[in-house]
Short mmCIF file of C-alpha atoms in Angstrom, two decimals:
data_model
loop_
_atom_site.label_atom_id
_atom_site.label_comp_id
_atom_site.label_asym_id
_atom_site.label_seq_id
_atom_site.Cartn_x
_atom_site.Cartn_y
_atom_site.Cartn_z
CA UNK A 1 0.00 0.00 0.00
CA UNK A 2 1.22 3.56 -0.21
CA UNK A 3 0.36 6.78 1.50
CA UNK A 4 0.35 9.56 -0.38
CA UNK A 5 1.19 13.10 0.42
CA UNK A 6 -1.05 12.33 3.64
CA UNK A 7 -0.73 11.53 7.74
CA UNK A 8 -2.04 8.83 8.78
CA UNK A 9 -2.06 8.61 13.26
CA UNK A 10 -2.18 5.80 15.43
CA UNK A 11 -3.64 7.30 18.58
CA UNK A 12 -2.29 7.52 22.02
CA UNK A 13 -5.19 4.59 23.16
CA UNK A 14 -5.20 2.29 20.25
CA UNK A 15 -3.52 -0.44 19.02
CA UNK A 16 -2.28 -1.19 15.37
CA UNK A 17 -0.50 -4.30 14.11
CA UNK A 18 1.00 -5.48 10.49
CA UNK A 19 -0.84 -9.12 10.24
CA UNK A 20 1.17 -9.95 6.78
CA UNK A 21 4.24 -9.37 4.96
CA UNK A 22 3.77 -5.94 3.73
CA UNK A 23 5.47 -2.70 2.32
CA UNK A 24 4.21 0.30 3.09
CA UNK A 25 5.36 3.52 0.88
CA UNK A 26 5.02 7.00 2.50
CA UNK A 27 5.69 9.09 -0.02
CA UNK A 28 5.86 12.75 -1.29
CA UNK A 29 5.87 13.87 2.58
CA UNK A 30 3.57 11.34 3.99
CA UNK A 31 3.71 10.99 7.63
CA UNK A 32 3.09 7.71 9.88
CA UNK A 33 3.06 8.95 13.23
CA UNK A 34 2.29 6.26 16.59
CA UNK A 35 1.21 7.81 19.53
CA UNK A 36 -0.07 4.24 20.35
CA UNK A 37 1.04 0.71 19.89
CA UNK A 38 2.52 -0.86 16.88
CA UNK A 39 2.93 -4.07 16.15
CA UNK A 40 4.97 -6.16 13.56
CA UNK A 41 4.36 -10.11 13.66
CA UNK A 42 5.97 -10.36 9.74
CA UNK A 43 8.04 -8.99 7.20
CA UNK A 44 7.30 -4.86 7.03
CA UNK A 45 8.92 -2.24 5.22
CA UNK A 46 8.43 1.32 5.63
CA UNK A 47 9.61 3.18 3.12
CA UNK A 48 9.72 6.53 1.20
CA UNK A 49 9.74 5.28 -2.11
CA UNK A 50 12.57 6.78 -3.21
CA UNK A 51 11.03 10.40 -2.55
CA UNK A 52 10.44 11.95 0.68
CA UNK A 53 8.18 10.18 4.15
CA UNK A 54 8.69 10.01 7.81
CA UNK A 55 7.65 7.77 10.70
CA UNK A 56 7.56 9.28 13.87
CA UNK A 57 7.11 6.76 16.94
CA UNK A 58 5.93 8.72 20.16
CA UNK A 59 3.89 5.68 21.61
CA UNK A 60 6.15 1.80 21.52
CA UNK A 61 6.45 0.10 18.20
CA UNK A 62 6.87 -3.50 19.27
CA UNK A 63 8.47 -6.37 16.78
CA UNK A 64 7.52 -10.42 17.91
CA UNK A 65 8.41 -11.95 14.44
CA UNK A 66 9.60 -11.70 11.04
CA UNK A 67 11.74 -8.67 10.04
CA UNK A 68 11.11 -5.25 10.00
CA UNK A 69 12.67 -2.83 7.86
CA UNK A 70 13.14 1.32 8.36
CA UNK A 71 14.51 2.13 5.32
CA UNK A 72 17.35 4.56 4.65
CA UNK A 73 14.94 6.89 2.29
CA UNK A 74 12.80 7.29 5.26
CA UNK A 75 12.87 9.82 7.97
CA UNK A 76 12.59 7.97 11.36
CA UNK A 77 11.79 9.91 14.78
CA UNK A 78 11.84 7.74 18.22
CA UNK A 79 10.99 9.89 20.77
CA UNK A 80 9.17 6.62 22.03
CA UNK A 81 10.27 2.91 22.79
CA UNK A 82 11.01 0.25 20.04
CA UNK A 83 10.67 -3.19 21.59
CA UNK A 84 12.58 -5.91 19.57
CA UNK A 85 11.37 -9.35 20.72
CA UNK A 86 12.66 -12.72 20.50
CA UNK A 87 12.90 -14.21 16.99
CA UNK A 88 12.45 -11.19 15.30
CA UNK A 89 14.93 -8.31 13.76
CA UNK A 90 14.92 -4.89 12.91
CA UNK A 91 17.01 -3.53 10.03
CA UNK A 92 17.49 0.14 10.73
CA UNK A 93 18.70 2.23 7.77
CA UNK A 94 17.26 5.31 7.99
CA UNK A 95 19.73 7.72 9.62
CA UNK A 96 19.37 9.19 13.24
CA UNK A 97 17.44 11.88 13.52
CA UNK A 98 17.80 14.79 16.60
CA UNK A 99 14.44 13.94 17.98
CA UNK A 100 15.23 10.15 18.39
CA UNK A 101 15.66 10.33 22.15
CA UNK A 102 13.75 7.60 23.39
CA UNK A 103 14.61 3.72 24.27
CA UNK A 104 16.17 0.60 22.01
CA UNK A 105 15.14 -2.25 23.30
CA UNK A 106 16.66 -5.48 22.02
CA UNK A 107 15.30 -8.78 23.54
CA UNK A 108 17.22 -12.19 24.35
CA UNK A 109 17.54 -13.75 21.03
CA UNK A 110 16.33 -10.46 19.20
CA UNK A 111 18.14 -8.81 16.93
CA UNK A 112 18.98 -4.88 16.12
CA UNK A 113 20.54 -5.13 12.35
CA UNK A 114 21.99 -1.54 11.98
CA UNK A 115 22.76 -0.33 8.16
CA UNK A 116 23.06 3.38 9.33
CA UNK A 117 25.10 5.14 12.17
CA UNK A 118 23.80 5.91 16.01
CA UNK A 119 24.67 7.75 18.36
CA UNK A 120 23.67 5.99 22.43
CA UNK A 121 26.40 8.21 24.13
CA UNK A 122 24.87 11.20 25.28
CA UNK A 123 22.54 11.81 28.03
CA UNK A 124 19.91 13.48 25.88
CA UNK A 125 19.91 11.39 22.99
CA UNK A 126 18.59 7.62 22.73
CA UNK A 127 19.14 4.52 25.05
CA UNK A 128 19.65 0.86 24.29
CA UNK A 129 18.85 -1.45 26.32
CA UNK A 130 18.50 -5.33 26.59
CA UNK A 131 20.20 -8.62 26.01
CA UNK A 132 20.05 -9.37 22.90
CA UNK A 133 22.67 -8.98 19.14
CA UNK A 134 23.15 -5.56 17.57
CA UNK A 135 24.90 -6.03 14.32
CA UNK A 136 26.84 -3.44 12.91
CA UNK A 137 26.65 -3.12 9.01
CA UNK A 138 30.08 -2.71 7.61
CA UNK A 139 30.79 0.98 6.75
CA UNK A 140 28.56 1.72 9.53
CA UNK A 141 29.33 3.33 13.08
CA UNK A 142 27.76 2.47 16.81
CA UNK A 143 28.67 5.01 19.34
CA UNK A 144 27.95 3.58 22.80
CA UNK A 145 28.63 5.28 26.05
CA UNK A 146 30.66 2.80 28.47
CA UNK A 147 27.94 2.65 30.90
CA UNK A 148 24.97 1.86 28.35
CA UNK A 149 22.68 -0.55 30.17
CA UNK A 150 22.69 -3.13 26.97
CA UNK A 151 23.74 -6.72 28.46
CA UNK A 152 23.76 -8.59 24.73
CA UNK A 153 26.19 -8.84 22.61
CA UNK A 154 27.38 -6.54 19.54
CA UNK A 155 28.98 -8.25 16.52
CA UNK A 156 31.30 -5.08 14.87
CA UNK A 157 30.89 -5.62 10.57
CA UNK A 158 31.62 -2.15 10.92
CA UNK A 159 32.88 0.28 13.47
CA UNK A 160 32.03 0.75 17.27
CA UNK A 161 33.01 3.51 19.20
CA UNK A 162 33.23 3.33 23.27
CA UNK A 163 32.93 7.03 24.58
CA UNK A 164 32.88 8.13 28.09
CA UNK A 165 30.01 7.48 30.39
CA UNK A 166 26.61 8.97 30.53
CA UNK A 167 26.83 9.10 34.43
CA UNK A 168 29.76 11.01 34.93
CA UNK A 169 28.92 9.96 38.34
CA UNK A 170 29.96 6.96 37.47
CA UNK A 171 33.58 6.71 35.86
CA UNK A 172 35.16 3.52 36.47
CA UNK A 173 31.84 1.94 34.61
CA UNK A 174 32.76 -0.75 32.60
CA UNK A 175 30.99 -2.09 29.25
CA UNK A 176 28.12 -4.64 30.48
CA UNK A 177 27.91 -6.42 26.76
CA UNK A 178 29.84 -8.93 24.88
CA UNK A 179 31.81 -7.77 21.72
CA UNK A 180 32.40 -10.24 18.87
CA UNK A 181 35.01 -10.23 15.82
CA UNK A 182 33.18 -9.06 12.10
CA UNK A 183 31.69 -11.64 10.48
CA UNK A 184 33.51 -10.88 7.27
CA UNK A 185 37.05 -11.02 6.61
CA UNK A 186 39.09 -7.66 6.56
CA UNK A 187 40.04 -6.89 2.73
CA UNK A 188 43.33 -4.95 3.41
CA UNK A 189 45.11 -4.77 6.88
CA UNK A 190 43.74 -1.88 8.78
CA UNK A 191 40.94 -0.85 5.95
CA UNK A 192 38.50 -1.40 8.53
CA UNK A 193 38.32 -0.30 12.63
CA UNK A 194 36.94 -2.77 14.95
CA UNK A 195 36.82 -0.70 18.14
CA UNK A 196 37.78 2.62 19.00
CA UNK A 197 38.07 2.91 23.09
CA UNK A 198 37.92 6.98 23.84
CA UNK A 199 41.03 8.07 25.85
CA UNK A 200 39.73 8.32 29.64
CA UNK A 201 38.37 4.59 29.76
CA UNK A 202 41.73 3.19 28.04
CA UNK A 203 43.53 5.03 30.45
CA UNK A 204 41.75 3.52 33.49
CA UNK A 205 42.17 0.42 31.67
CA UNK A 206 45.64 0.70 32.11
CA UNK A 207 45.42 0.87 36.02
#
């Protein structure tokens, strides 16, 4: 289906839900915006269709199965909570935007797929949380702050930075996740950076 030129709101008391493998095009400055609940049980793209759409989630967008896809024509806003559940995965490629400042959440055995950079580090901008596998696209960077409360594991295809904590109340923290090697070989020695450890942490490191 597409949306055209037109906004189409999920209110702040109701409840949507994608029931089969869809695409949905917002296009020529169509707007999706949640207030409510959203749910994905199957294969979902949102996209702009090559021209110019948004999603804005203020309410939880919630993902049990299948994979959902943000694509990187899209304009994405979460000043809400994305829920990634068990057995399902969300492929983000639609870049960061300054009003995403609300919460990642990435179950056991769920799966953030990220094909564009983000930002977790600073206090105002967005969280992740959970225990579950972030991938990170090659070419593409994660910036996490030391102290994030994520307890999963993050397999680097691409680049992640450690910066200082959040808390700065708090700065012995120590990184609660598990990192693993890419994936995919390494075409040319040093062509691509694993992990990049900011200067105060690999100096307490060195304690």
């Amino acid at each position: 289906p597409t949306l055209d030129a037109a906004t189409l709101t999920i209110a702040a008391d109701h409840t949507a839900s994608i029931d089969s493998d869809a695409t949905l095009h917002l296009q020529h400055n169509a707007s999706l915006i949640n207030n409510g609940t959203l749910t994905t049980a199957h294969d979902f793209t949102l996209d702009a269709n090559a021209t110019a759409g948004a999603f804005k989630n203020v309410g939880t967008l919630t993902i049990t199965a299948g994979t959902t896809t943000l694509a990187n024509d899209l304009t994405f806003q979460n000043p809400g909570t994305v829920d990634v559940q068990a057995n399902a995965l969300l492929l983000l490629a639609a870049a960061q935007d300054p009003l995403t400042t609300g919460t990642f959440t990435v179950e056991m055995d769920g799966t953030l797929q990220l094909a564009a950079s983000y930002d977790f580090s600073t206090p105002a901008g967005p969280t992740l949380t959970g225990a579950g596998l972030v991938i990170i696209d090659p070419g593409t960077t994660l910036t996490l702050a030391v102290d994030t409360p994520f307890t999963g594991t993050i397999q680097v295809d691409g680049t992640l930075f450690l910066a200082a904590p959040r808390n700065p109340d708090n700065p012995d923290a120590q990184p609660l996740f598990t990192i693993v090697s890419p994936a995919t070989p390494i075409p040319e020695p040093g062509s691509l950076l694993l992990l990049t450890i900011a200067a105060p942490l690999l100096a307490r490191r060195r304690r």
